[in-house]
């Protein structure tokens, strides 16, 4: 259970993107709502929640069965570091169903009504202080310390209010240890009235791909990844809800699953060095049962890489940049 506490060879060019990777319809909030939000932002400062977990062989095998890039017959041996981003399958809030939000997301670090009605995972990063080969170890217990580093209010003056909650997640072998993984995670929270506009955002500045890995996330994939993350979010599981309540044409693929697959494609292509840092942004919704072509390009100095996922229509769902061991 969580513990809640207070503590006082190509040229790679920057990829253009627009904050709030998806477009939404207009919704208004009252002055009282915004005042309550400001109080919440003030009160949440310094709050840290600890989640403990075991990096179990069986759960890693379940993840390997879920990912098309992995062989479940060959999980890492005991005490070996798990692969980069596989930590996303661990350390999650475990709450009774009646404590979940209306969209069945967890309530930890969720802003007050009406802003917590809907949630999107829009980006983040993972930093490996000792390199990705010195991360969480198979078979050991560990913990994650989660806190809020920043809260941003966007679109309030335009009638499309969104609350961006930036979370720091520090993964440690035990309390008092230095983190072996430092994650930044960004969630966007929206009101019930806010709806996607359906407009596709163009992503420019991507290099010519040097490799491509293609896969198709199915409803089974989404169910299994939801189960691994203890995540009941309806946009990944309930088509009727997703279409009628959220306004999307089909189930959405988890942001962390697409981010994980960006790095999986790099490793599947044969990269065996260390990863020092990985940063990603959601650009457009990624839908179930649609091919995802994960492209990658490594810079001339071998120390920087660009990864991105696009569908058959060329719509870029996510981009990522990776710092490699040169």
Tab-separated table of C-alpha atoms in Angstrom, residues 31-278:
chain	number	residue	atom	x	y	z
A	31	UNK	CA	-14.309	31.360	-10.739
A	32	UNK	CA	-15.026	29.168	-7.719
A	33	UNK	CA	-13.725	26.101	-9.556
A	34	UNK	CA	-10.485	27.862	-10.395
A	35	UNK	CA	-10.095	29.106	-6.825
A	36	UNK	CA	-10.457	25.566	-5.501
A	37	UNK	CA	-7.903	24.405	-8.050
A	38	UNK	CA	-5.423	27.037	-6.879
A	39	UNK	CA	-5.898	25.866	-3.287
A	40	UNK	CA	-5.239	22.285	-4.338
A	41	UNK	CA	-2.070	23.316	-6.190
A	42	UNK	CA	-0.834	25.060	-3.049
A	43	UNK	CA	-1.686	22.178	-0.727
A	44	UNK	CA	-0.188	19.449	-2.906
A	45	UNK	CA	3.302	20.921	-2.635
A	46	UNK	CA	5.700	18.673	-0.747
A	47	UNK	CA	3.412	15.644	-0.753
A	48	UNK	CA	5.220	12.373	-1.467
A	49	UNK	CA	3.573	8.978	-1.942
A	50	UNK	CA	5.666	5.818	-1.727
A	51	UNK	CA	4.667	2.686	-3.615
A	52	UNK	CA	6.431	-0.569	-2.864
A	53	UNK	CA	6.559	-3.501	-5.260
A	54	UNK	CA	8.478	-6.648	-6.071
A	55	UNK	CA	10.214	-6.946	-9.426
A	56	UNK	CA	8.892	-10.463	-9.785
A	57	UNK	CA	9.891	-12.922	-12.475
A	58	UNK	CA	6.247	-13.791	-13.164
A	59	UNK	CA	5.180	-10.190	-13.734
A	60	UNK	CA	8.114	-9.583	-16.056
A	61	UNK	CA	7.121	-12.724	-17.956
A	62	UNK	CA	3.565	-11.380	-18.212
A	63	UNK	CA	5.011	-8.187	-19.672
A	64	UNK	CA	7.084	-10.252	-22.106
A	65	UNK	CA	3.933	-12.066	-23.230
A	66	UNK	CA	2.335	-8.662	-23.841
A	67	UNK	CA	5.164	-7.107	-25.856
A	68	UNK	CA	5.763	-8.380	-29.412
A	69	UNK	CA	9.468	-7.616	-29.077
A	70	UNK	CA	10.075	-10.069	-26.218
A	71	UNK	CA	10.461	-13.813	-25.707
A	72	UNK	CA	8.680	-14.832	-22.465
A	73	UNK	CA	10.769	-18.008	-22.294
A	74	UNK	CA	13.838	-15.887	-21.615
A	75	UNK	CA	13.166	-13.268	-18.929
A	76	UNK	CA	16.157	-11.637	-17.203
A	77	UNK	CA	17.899	-13.781	-14.555
A	78	UNK	CA	17.590	-12.920	-10.881
A	79	UNK	CA	19.481	-9.761	-9.857
A	80	UNK	CA	19.861	-8.666	-13.480
A	81	UNK	CA	18.528	-5.205	-14.289
A	82	UNK	CA	15.189	-5.158	-16.070
A	83	UNK	CA	15.027	-3.427	-19.435
A	84	UNK	CA	14.558	0.347	-19.746
A	85	UNK	CA	10.966	1.514	-19.237
A	86	UNK	CA	9.840	-1.880	-17.922
A	87	UNK	CA	9.615	-0.122	-14.564
A	88	UNK	CA	6.370	1.390	-15.907
A	89	UNK	CA	4.681	-1.962	-15.277
A	90	UNK	CA	5.295	-1.640	-11.523
A	91	UNK	CA	4.542	0.709	-8.593
A	92	UNK	CA	0.935	1.765	-9.089
A	93	UNK	CA	-1.856	2.997	-6.795
A	94	UNK	CA	-4.018	0.190	-5.492
A	95	UNK	CA	-7.363	1.698	-4.600
A	96	UNK	CA	-10.856	0.294	-4.026
A	97	UNK	CA	-13.100	0.719	-7.054
A	98	UNK	CA	-15.344	3.224	-5.289
A	99	UNK	CA	-12.362	5.568	-4.859
A	100	UNK	CA	-11.643	5.821	-8.589
A	101	UNK	CA	-12.665	8.729	-10.800
A	102	UNK	CA	-15.609	8.504	-13.207
A	103	UNK	CA	-13.269	7.393	-16.012
A	104	UNK	CA	-11.833	4.812	-13.556
A	105	UNK	CA	-8.447	6.492	-13.190
A	106	UNK	CA	-6.831	6.654	-9.763
A	107	UNK	CA	-7.271	9.744	-7.607
A	108	UNK	CA	-3.715	10.227	-6.337
A	109	UNK	CA	-2.541	13.706	-7.364
A	110	UNK	CA	-5.781	14.262	-9.276
A	111	UNK	CA	-6.999	17.895	-9.253
A	112	UNK	CA	-10.421	18.693	-7.771
A	113	UNK	CA	-13.693	18.673	-9.697
A	114	UNK	CA	-14.457	19.529	-12.394
A	115	UNK	CA	-10.886	19.077	-13.647
A	116	UNK	CA	-10.398	15.429	-12.715
A	117	UNK	CA	-13.196	14.121	-14.924
A	118	UNK	CA	-10.861	13.014	-17.715
A	119	UNK	CA	-7.155	12.267	-17.898
A	120	UNK	CA	-4.582	11.885	-20.651
A	121	UNK	CA	-0.955	10.743	-20.330
A	122	UNK	CA	0.801	13.318	-22.544
A	123	UNK	CA	4.534	12.908	-22.053
A	124	UNK	CA	7.476	12.413	-19.792
A	125	UNK	CA	11.065	11.281	-19.499
A	126	UNK	CA	13.223	8.662	-17.812
A	127	UNK	CA	16.779	9.334	-16.679
A	128	UNK	CA	19.152	6.543	-15.689
A	129	UNK	CA	21.873	8.081	-13.452
A	130	UNK	CA	24.071	4.976	-13.677
A	131	UNK	CA	22.965	3.925	-17.153
A	132	UNK	CA	20.057	1.712	-18.105
A	133	UNK	CA	22.036	-1.459	-17.333
A	134	UNK	CA	22.042	-0.476	-13.649
A	135	UNK	CA	18.320	-0.132	-13.050
A	136	UNK	CA	15.822	-2.082	-10.957
A	137	UNK	CA	16.888	-5.673	-10.407
A	138	UNK	CA	14.869	-8.778	-11.101
A	139	UNK	CA	13.612	-10.624	-8.037
A	140	UNK	CA	14.146	-7.761	-5.589
A	141	UNK	CA	11.740	-5.561	-3.708
A	142	UNK	CA	11.905	-1.859	-4.484
A	143	UNK	CA	9.938	1.348	-4.084
A	144	UNK	CA	8.947	4.426	-6.031
A	145	UNK	CA	8.617	7.877	-4.479
A	146	UNK	CA	6.073	10.017	-6.352
A	147	UNK	CA	5.611	13.763	-5.953
A	148	UNK	CA	4.308	16.721	-7.940
A	149	UNK	CA	6.999	19.054	-9.250
A	150	UNK	CA	4.786	21.472	-11.157
A	151	UNK	CA	1.156	22.167	-12.056
A	152	UNK	CA	0.290	24.216	-15.142
A	153	UNK	CA	-3.048	25.754	-16.065
A	154	UNK	CA	-3.535	26.098	-19.802
A	155	UNK	CA	-6.392	27.266	-21.991
A	156	UNK	CA	-8.414	28.841	-19.177
A	157	UNK	CA	-8.545	32.178	-20.990
A	158	UNK	CA	-9.707	30.466	-24.192
A	159	UNK	CA	-12.508	28.399	-22.708
A	160	UNK	CA	-10.577	25.126	-23.060
A	161	UNK	CA	-9.162	24.578	-19.569
A	162	UNK	CA	-6.580	21.870	-19.015
A	163	UNK	CA	-4.507	21.143	-15.926
A	164	UNK	CA	-1.067	19.654	-16.547
A	165	UNK	CA	0.313	17.806	-13.526
A	166	UNK	CA	4.051	17.096	-13.673
A	167	UNK	CA	5.052	14.196	-11.451
A	168	UNK	CA	8.501	13.061	-10.357
A	169	UNK	CA	8.862	9.312	-9.852
A	170	UNK	CA	12.098	8.183	-8.210
A	171	UNK	CA	12.704	4.431	-8.314
A	172	UNK	CA	14.915	3.063	-5.532
A	173	UNK	CA	15.980	-0.310	-4.224
A	174	UNK	CA	15.053	0.812	-0.725
A	175	UNK	CA	14.215	3.935	1.243
A	176	UNK	CA	17.299	6.111	1.627
A	177	UNK	CA	19.007	4.846	-1.519
A	178	UNK	CA	19.802	7.084	-4.447
A	179	UNK	CA	17.357	6.631	-7.339
A	180	UNK	CA	18.353	4.187	-10.069
A	181	UNK	CA	15.680	5.659	-12.357
A	182	UNK	CA	14.345	9.222	-12.308
A	183	UNK	CA	11.084	9.544	-14.200
A	184	UNK	CA	9.093	12.644	-15.067
A	185	UNK	CA	5.465	11.971	-15.958
A	186	UNK	CA	2.957	14.496	-17.303
A	187	UNK	CA	-0.805	14.008	-17.065
A	188	UNK	CA	-3.341	16.402	-18.567
A	189	UNK	CA	-6.658	16.641	-16.710
A	190	UNK	CA	-9.785	17.907	-18.440
A	191	UNK	CA	-13.373	18.693	-17.553
A	192	UNK	CA	-16.279	16.443	-18.522
A	193	UNK	CA	-17.419	18.952	-21.167
A	194	UNK	CA	-14.080	19.089	-22.986
A	195	UNK	CA	-14.085	16.989	-26.150
A	196	UNK	CA	-11.432	16.209	-28.784
A	197	UNK	CA	-11.839	18.231	-31.973
A	198	UNK	CA	-10.574	15.448	-34.232
A	199	UNK	CA	-7.982	17.736	-35.800
A	200	UNK	CA	-4.711	15.974	-36.599
A	201	UNK	CA	-1.568	17.759	-35.485
A	202	UNK	CA	1.245	17.699	-37.996
A	203	UNK	CA	4.728	16.885	-36.712
A	204	UNK	CA	7.651	18.297	-38.685
A	205	UNK	CA	11.436	18.048	-38.491
A	206	UNK	CA	11.670	14.266	-38.318
A	207	UNK	CA	14.792	12.701	-39.870
A	208	UNK	CA	14.893	9.924	-42.447
A	209	UNK	CA	14.362	6.631	-40.581
A	210	UNK	CA	17.257	4.196	-40.364
A	211	UNK	CA	15.124	1.356	-39.058
A	212	UNK	CA	11.432	0.548	-38.630
A	213	UNK	CA	9.561	-1.868	-36.402
A	214	UNK	CA	5.861	-2.444	-37.138
A	215	UNK	CA	3.327	-3.820	-34.707
A	216	UNK	CA	-0.431	-3.696	-34.158
A	217	UNK	CA	-1.802	-3.065	-30.645
A	218	UNK	CA	-4.993	-5.104	-30.235
A	219	UNK	CA	-7.749	-4.987	-27.632
A	220	UNK	CA	-6.046	-7.950	-25.955
A	221	UNK	CA	-2.793	-5.998	-25.820
A	222	UNK	CA	-4.551	-3.067	-24.160
A	223	UNK	CA	-6.297	-5.312	-21.651
A	224	UNK	CA	-3.067	-7.045	-20.681
A	225	UNK	CA	-1.116	-3.813	-20.331
A	226	UNK	CA	-3.947	-2.285	-18.292
A	227	UNK	CA	-3.822	-5.307	-16.000
A	228	UNK	CA	-0.055	-5.029	-15.598
A	229	UNK	CA	-0.387	-1.364	-14.642
A	230	UNK	CA	-3.436	-1.980	-12.419
A	231	UNK	CA	-5.107	0.591	-14.653
A	232	UNK	CA	-8.877	0.493	-15.194
A	233	UNK	CA	-8.979	3.642	-17.357
A	234	UNK	CA	-12.002	3.154	-19.589
A	235	UNK	CA	-10.510	4.717	-22.723
A	236	UNK	CA	-8.345	1.590	-23.059
A	237	UNK	CA	-11.049	-0.968	-22.290
A	238	UNK	CA	-14.593	0.215	-23.059
A	239	UNK	CA	-15.377	1.117	-26.677
A	240	UNK	CA	-18.862	2.470	-25.968
A	241	UNK	CA	-17.574	4.770	-23.234
A	242	UNK	CA	-14.650	5.920	-25.371
A	243	UNK	CA	-16.890	6.785	-28.315
A	244	UNK	CA	-19.933	8.233	-26.563
A	245	UNK	CA	-18.414	9.867	-23.502
A	246	UNK	CA	-14.905	10.798	-24.627
A	247	UNK	CA	-15.585	11.425	-28.323
A	248	UNK	CA	-12.865	9.209	-29.782
A	249	UNK	CA	-13.548	6.780	-32.658
A	250	UNK	CA	-12.042	3.770	-30.881
A	251	UNK	CA	-10.028	2.566	-27.899
A	252	UNK	CA	-6.837	4.496	-27.215
A	253	UNK	CA	-3.448	2.858	-26.767
A	254	UNK	CA	-1.778	3.734	-23.465
A	255	UNK	CA	0.746	6.544	-23.666
A	256	UNK	CA	3.297	4.593	-21.602
A	257	UNK	CA	2.848	1.526	-23.821
A	258	UNK	CA	3.681	3.518	-26.946
A	259	UNK	CA	6.633	5.128	-25.140
A	260	UNK	CA	7.843	1.712	-24.046
A	261	UNK	CA	7.552	0.394	-27.602
A	262	UNK	CA	9.695	3.247	-28.935
A	263	UNK	CA	12.596	2.023	-26.815
A	264	UNK	CA	11.736	-1.628	-27.456
A	265	UNK	CA	12.090	-0.985	-31.198
A	266	UNK	CA	15.543	0.502	-30.629
A	267	UNK	CA	16.651	-2.549	-28.647
A	268	UNK	CA	15.008	-4.955	-31.092
A	269	UNK	CA	17.013	-3.315	-33.866
A	270	UNK	CA	20.201	-4.449	-32.142
A	271	UNK	CA	21.260	-1.593	-29.883
A	272	UNK	CA	23.005	-3.124	-26.853
A	273	UNK	CA	24.594	-0.074	-25.238
A	274	UNK	CA	23.425	1.939	-22.287
A	275	UNK	CA	20.592	4.429	-22.408
A	276	UNK	CA	21.185	7.495	-20.277
A	277	UNK	CA	18.001	9.446	-20.908
A	278	UNK	CA	14.738	9.092	-22.824
